[in-house]
Backbone as JSON Lines, residues from 0, in Angstrom:
{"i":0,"aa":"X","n":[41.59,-37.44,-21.97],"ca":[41.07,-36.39,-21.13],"c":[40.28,-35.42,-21.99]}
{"i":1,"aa":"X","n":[38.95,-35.24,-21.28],"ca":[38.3,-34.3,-21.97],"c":[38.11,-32.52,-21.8]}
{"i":2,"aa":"X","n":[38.6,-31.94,-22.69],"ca":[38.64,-30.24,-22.56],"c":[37.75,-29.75,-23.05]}
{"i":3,"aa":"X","n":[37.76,-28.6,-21.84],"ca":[36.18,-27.73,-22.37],"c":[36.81,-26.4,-22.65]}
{"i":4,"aa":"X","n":[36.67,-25.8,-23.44],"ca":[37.17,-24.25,-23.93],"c":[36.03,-23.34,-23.28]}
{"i":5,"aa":"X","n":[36.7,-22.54,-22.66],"ca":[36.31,-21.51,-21.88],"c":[35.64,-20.76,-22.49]}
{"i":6,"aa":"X","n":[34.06,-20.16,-22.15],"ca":[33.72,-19.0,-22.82],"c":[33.14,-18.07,-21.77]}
{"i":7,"aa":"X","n":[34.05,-16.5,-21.56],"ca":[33.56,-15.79,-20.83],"c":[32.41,-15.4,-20.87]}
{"i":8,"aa":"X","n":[31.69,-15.4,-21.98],"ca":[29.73,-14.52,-22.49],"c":[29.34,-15.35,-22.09]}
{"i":9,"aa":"X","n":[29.41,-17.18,-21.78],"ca":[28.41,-17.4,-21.63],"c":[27.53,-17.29,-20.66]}
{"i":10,"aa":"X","n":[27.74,-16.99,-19.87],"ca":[26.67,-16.65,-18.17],"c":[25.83,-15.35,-18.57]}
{"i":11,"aa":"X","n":[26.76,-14.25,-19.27],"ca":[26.11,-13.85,-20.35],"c":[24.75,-13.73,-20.6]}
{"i":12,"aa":"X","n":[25.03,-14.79,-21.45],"ca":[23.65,-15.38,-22.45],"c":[22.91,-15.91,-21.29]}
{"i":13,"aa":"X","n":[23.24,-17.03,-20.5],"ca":[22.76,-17.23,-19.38],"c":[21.46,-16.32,-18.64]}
{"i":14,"aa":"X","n":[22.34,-15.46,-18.11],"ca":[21.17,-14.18,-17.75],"c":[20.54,-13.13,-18.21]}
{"i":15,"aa":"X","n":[21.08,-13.37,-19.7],"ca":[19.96,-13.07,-20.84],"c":[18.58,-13.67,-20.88]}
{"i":16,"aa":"X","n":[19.03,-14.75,-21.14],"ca":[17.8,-16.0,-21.42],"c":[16.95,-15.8,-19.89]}
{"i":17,"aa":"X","n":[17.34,-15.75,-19.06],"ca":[17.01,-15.77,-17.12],"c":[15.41,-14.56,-17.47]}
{"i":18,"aa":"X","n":[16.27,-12.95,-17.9],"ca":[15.27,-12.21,-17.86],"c":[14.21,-12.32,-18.56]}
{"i":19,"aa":"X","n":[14.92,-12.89,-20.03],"ca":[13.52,-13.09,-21.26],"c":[12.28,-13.7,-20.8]}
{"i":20,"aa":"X","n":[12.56,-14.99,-19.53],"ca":[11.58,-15.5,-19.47],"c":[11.01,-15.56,-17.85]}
{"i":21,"aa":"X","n":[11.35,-14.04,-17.18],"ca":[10.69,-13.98,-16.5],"c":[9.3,-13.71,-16.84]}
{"i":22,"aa":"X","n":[8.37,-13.63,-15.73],"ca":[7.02,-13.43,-16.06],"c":[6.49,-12.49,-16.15]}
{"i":23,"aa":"X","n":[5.94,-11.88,-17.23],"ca":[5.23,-10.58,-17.39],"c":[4.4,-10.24,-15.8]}
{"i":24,"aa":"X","n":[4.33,-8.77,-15.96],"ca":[3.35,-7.99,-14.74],"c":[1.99,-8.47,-15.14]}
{"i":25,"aa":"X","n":[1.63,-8.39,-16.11],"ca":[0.31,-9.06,-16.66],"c":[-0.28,-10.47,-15.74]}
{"i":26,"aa":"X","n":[0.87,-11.36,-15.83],"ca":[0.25,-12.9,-15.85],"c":[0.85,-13.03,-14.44]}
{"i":27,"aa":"X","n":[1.87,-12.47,-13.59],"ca":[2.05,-12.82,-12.03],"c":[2.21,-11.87,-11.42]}
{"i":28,"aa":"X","n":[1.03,-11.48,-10.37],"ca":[1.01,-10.51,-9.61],"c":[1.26,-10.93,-8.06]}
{"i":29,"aa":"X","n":[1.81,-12.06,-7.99],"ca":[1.42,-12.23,-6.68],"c":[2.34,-11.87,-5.4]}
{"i":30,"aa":"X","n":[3.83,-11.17,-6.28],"ca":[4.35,-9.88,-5.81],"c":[3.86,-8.51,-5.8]}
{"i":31,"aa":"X","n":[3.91,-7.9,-4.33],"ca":[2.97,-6.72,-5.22],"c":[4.31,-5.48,-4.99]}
{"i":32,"aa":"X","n":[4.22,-4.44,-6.22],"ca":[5.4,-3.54,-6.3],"c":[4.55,-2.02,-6.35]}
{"i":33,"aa":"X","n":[2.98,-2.39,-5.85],"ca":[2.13,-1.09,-5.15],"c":[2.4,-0.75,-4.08]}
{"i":34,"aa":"X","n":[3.03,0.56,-3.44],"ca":[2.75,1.15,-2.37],"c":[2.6,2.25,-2.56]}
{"i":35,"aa":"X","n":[1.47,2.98,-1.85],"ca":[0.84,4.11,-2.04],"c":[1.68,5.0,-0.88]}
{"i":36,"aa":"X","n":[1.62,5.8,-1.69],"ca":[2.59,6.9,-1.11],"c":[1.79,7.98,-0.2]}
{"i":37,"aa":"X","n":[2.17,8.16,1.23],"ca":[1.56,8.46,2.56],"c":[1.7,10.09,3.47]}
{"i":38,"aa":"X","n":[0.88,10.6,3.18],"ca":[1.74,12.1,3.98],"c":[0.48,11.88,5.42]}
{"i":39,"aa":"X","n":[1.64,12.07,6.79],"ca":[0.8,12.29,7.63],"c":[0.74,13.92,8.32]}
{"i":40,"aa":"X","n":[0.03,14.09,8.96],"ca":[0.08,15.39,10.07],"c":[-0.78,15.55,10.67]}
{"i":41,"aa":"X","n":[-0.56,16.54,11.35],"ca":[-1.26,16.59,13.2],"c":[-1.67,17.98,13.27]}
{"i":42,"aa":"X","n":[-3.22,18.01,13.39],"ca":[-3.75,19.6,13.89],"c":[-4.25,19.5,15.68]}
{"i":43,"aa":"X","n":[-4.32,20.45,15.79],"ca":[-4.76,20.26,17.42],"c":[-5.64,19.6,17.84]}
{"i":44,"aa":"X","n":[-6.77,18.81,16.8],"ca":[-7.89,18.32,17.28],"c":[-8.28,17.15,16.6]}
{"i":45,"aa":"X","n":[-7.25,16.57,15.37],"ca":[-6.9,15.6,14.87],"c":[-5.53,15.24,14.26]}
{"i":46,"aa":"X","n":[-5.58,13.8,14.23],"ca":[-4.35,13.46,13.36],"c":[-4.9,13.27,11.97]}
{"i":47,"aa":"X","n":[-4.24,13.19,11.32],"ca":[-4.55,13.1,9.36],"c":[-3.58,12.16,8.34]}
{"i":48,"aa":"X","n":[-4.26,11.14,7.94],"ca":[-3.81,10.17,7.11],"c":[-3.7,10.75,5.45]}
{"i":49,"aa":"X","n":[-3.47,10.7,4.51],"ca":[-3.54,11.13,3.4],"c":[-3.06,9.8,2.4]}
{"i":50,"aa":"X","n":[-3.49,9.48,1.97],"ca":[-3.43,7.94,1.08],"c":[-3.36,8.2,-0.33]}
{"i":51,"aa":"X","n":[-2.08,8.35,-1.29],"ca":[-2.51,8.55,-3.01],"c":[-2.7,7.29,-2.95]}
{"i":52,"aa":"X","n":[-3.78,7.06,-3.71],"ca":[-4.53,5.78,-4.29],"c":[-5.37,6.25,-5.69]}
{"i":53,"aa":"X","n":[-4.39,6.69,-6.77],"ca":[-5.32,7.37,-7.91],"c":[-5.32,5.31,-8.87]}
{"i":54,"aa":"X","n":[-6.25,5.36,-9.46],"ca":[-7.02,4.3,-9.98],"c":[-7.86,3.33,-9.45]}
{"i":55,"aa":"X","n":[-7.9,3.82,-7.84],"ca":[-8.52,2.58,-7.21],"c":[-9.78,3.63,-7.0]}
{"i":56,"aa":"X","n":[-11.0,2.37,-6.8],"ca":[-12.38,2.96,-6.45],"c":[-12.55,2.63,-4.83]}
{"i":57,"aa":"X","n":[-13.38,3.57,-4.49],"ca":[-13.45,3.33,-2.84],"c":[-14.01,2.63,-2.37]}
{"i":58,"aa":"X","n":[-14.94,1.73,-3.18],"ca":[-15.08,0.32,-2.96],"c":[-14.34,-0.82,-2.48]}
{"i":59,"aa":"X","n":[-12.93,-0.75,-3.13],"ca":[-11.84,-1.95,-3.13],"c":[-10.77,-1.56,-2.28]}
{"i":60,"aa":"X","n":[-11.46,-0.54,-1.42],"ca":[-10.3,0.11,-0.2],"c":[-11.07,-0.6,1.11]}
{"i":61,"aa":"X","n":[-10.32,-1.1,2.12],"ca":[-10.77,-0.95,3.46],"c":[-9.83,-1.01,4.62]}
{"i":62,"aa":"X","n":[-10.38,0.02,5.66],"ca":[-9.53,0.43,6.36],"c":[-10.2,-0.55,7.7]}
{"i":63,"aa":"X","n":[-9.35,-0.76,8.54],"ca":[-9.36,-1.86,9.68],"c":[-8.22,-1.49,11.12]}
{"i":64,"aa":"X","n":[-9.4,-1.19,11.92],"ca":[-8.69,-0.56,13.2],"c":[-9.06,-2.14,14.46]}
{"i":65,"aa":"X","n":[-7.34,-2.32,14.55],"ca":[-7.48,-3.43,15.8],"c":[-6.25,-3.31,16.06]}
{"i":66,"aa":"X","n":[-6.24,-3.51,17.77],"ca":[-5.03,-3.49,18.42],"c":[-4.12,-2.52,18.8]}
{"i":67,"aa":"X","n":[-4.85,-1.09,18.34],"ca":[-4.34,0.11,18.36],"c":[-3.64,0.14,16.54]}
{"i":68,"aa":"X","n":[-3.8,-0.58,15.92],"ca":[-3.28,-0.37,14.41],"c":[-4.15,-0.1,13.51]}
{"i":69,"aa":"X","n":[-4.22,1.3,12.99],"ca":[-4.81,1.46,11.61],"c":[-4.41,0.84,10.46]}
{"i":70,"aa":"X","n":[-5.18,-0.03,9.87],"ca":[-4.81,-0.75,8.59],"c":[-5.81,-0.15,7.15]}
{"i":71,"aa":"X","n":[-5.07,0.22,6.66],"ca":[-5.57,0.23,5.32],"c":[-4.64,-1.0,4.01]}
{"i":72,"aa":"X","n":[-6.08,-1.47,2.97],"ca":[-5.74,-2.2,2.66],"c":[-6.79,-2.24,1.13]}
{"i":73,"aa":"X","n":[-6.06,-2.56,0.19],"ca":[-6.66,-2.61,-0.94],"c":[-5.81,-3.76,-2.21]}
{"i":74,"aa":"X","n":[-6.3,-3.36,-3.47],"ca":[-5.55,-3.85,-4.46],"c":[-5.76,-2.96,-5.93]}
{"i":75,"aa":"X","n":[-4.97,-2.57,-7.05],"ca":[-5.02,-2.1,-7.94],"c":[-4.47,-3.24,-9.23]}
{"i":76,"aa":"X","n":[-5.82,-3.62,-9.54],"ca":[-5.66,-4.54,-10.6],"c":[-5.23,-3.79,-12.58]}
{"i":77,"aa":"X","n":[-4.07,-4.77,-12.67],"ca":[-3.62,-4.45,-14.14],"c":[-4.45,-4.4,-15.33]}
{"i":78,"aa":"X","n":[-4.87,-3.49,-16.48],"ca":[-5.77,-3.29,-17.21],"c":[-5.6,-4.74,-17.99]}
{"i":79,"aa":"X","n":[-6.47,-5.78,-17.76],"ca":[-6.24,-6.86,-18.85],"c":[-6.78,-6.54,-19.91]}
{"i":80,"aa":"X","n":[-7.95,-6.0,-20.11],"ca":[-8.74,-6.02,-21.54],"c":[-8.23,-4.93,-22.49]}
{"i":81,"aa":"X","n":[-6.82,-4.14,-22.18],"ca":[-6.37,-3.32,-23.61],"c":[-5.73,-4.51,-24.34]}
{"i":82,"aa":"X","n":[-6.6,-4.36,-25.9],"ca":[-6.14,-5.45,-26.61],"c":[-5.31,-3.81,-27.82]}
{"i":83,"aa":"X","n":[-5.99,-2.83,-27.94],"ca":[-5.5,-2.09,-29.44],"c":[-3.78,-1.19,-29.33]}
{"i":84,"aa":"X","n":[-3.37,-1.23,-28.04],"ca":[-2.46,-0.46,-27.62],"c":[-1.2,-1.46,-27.3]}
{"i":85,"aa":"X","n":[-0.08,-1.12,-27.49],"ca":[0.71,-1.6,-27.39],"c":[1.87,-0.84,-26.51]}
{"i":86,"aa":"X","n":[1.98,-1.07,-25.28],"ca":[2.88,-0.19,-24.31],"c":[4.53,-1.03,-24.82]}
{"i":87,"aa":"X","n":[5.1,0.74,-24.82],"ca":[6.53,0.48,-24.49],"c":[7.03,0.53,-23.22]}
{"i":88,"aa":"X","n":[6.53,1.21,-22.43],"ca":[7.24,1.46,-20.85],"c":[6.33,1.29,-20.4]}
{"i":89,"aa":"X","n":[5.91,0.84,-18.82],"ca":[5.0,0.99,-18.46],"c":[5.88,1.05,-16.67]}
{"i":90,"aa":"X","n":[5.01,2.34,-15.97],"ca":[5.75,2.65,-14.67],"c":[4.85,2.36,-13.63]}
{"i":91,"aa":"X","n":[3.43,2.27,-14.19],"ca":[2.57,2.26,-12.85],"c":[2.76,0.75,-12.24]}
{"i":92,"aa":"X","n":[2.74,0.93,-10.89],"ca":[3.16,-0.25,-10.14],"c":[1.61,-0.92,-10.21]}
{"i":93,"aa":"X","n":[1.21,-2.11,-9.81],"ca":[-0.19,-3.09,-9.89],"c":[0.22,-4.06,-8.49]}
{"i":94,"aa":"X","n":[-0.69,-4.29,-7.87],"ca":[-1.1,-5.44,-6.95],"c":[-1.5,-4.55,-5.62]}
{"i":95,"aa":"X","n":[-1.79,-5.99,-4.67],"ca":[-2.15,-5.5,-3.2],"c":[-1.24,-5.06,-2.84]}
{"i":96,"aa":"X","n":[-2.08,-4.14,-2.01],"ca":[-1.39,-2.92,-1.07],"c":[-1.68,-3.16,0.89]}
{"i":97,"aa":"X","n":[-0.8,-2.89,1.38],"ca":[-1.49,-2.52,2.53],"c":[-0.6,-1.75,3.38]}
{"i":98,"aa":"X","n":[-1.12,-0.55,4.18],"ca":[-0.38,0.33,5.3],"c":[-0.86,0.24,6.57]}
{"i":99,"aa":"X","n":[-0.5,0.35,7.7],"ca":[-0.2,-0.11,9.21],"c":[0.35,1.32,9.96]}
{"i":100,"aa":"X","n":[-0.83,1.53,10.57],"ca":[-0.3,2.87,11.31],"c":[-0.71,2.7,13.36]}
{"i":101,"aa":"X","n":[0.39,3.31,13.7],"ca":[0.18,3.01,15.24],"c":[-0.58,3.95,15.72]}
{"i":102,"aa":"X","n":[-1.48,3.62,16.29],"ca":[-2.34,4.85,16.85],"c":[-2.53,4.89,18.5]}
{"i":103,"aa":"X","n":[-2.3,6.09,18.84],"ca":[-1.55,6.52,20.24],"c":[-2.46,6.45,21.01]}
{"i":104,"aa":"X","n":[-2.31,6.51,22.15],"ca":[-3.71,5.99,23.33],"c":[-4.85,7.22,23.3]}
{"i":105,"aa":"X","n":[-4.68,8.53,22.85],"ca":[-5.46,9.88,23.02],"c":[-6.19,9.75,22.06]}
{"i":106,"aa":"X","n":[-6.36,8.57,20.92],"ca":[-7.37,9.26,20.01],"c":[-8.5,8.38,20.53]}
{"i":107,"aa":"X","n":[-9.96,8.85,19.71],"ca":[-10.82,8.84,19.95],"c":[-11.51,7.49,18.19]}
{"i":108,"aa":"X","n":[-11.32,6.01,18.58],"ca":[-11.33,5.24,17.54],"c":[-12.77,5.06,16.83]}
{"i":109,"aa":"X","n":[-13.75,5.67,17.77],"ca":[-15.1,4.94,17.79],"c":[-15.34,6.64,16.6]}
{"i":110,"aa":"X","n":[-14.65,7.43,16.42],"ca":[-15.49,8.64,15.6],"c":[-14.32,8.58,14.16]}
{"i":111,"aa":"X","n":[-13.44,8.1,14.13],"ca":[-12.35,8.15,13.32],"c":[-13.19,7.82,11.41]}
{"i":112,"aa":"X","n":[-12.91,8.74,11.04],"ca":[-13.97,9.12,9.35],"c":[-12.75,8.62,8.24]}
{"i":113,"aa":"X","n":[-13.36,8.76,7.28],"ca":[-12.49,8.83,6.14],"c":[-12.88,9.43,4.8]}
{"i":114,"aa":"X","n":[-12.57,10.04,3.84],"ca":[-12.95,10.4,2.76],"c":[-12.09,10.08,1.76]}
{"i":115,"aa":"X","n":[-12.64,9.88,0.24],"ca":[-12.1,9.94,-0.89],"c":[-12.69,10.67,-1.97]}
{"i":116,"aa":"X","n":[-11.36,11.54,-2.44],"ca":[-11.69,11.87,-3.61],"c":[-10.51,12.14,-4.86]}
{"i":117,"aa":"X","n":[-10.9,12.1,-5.57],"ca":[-9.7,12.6,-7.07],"c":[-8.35,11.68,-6.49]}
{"i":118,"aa":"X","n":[-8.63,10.42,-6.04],"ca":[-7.4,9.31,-5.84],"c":[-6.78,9.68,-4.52]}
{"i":119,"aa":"X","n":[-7.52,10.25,-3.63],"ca":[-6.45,10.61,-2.58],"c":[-7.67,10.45,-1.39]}
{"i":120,"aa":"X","n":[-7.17,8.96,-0.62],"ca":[-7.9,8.96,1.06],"c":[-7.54,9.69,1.82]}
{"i":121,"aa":"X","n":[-8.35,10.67,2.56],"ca":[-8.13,10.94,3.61],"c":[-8.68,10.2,4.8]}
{"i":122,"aa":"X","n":[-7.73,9.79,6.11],"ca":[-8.33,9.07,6.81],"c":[-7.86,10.49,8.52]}
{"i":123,"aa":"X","n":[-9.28,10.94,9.28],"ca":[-8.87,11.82,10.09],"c":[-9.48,11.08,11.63]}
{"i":124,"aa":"X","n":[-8.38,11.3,12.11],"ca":[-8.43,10.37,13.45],"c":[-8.09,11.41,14.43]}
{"i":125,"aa":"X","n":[-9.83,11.39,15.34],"ca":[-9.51,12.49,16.32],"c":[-8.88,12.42,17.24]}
{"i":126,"aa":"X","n":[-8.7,13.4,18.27],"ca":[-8.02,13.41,19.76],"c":[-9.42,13.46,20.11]}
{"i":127,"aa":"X","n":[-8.71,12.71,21.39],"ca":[-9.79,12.51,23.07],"c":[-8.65,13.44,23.82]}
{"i":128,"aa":"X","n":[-8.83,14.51,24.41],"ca":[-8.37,15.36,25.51],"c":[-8.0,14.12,27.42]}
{"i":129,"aa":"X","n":[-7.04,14.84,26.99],"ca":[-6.4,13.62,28.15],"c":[-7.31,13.93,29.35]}
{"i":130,"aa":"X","n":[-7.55,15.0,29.43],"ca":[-8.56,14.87,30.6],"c":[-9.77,14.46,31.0]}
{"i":131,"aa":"X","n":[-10.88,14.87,29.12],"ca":[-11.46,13.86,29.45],"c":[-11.53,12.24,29.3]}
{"i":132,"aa":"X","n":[-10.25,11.83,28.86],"ca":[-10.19,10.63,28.76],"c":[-10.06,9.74,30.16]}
{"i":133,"aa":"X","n":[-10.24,11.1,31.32],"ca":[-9.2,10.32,32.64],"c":[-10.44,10.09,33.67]}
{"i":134,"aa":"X","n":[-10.43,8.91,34.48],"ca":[-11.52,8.46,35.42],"c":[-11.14,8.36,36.89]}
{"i":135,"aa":"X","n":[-11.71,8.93,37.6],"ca":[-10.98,8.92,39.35],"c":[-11.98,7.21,39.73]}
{"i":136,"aa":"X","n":[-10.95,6.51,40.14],"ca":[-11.47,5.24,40.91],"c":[-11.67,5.4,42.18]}
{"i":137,"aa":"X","n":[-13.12,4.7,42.76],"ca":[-13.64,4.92,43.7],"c":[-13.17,3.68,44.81]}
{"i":138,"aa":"X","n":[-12.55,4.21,45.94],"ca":[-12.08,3.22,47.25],"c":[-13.05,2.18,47.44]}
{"i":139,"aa":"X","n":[-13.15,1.24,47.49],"ca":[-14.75,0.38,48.46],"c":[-14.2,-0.54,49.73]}
């Protein structure tokens, strides 16, 4: 009969070895651990999106209204070409992004703007006044 001697470390080592060779942020992005962080609010004559998006250019942003859903959608690609620097920590999150906002029957989609500046979208989505949004149907 053959005996195996017990070793508690080894699972250990096990999930030692597991993390060593996960895959750098560098070489697999195809999780993304970007989400841009969102403040909304409401003035009497619009609603207001606010998007931090500091490193992205407003080029590689686009926003997409269907179905009553505001979509914004982008990606923040990882610096490949630092070759002289050598990071110890690194916190900024990298990959595609995208946010999904419900938009209520009163706004007005066809004037809805957006701006960027110093990393921060603003996206301002007006009101249509319920009244004039409202149509009397004619008997025939």
């Amino acid at each position: 009969m053959l005996l195996t001697k017990f070793d508690p470390f080894k699972e250990f080592s096990n999930l030692q070895r597991a993390f060593v060779n996960l895959p750098k942020a560098s070489e697999d992005m195809s999780i993304s651990a970007f989400i841009p962080k969102v403040n909304t609010r409401e003035k009497e004559d619009a609603y207001y999106i606010d998007v931090d998006l500091p490193g992205i250019k407003k080029e590689e942003i686009d926003i997409d209204i269907h179905d009553g859903m505001l979509t914004i959608k982008g990606e923040r690609n990882f610096k490949q070409e630092v070759k002289e620097e050598d990071y110890y920590k690194i916190e900024t999150s990298f990959g595609k992004f995208q946010r999904s906002f419900s938009l209520p029957d009163s706004v007005d989609i066809e004037n809805i703007s957006a701006s960027y500046e110093n990393g921060v979208l603003e996206v301002v989505v007006p009101k249509i006044d319920k009244e004039t949004n409202r149509k009397k149907v004619e008997i025939k």
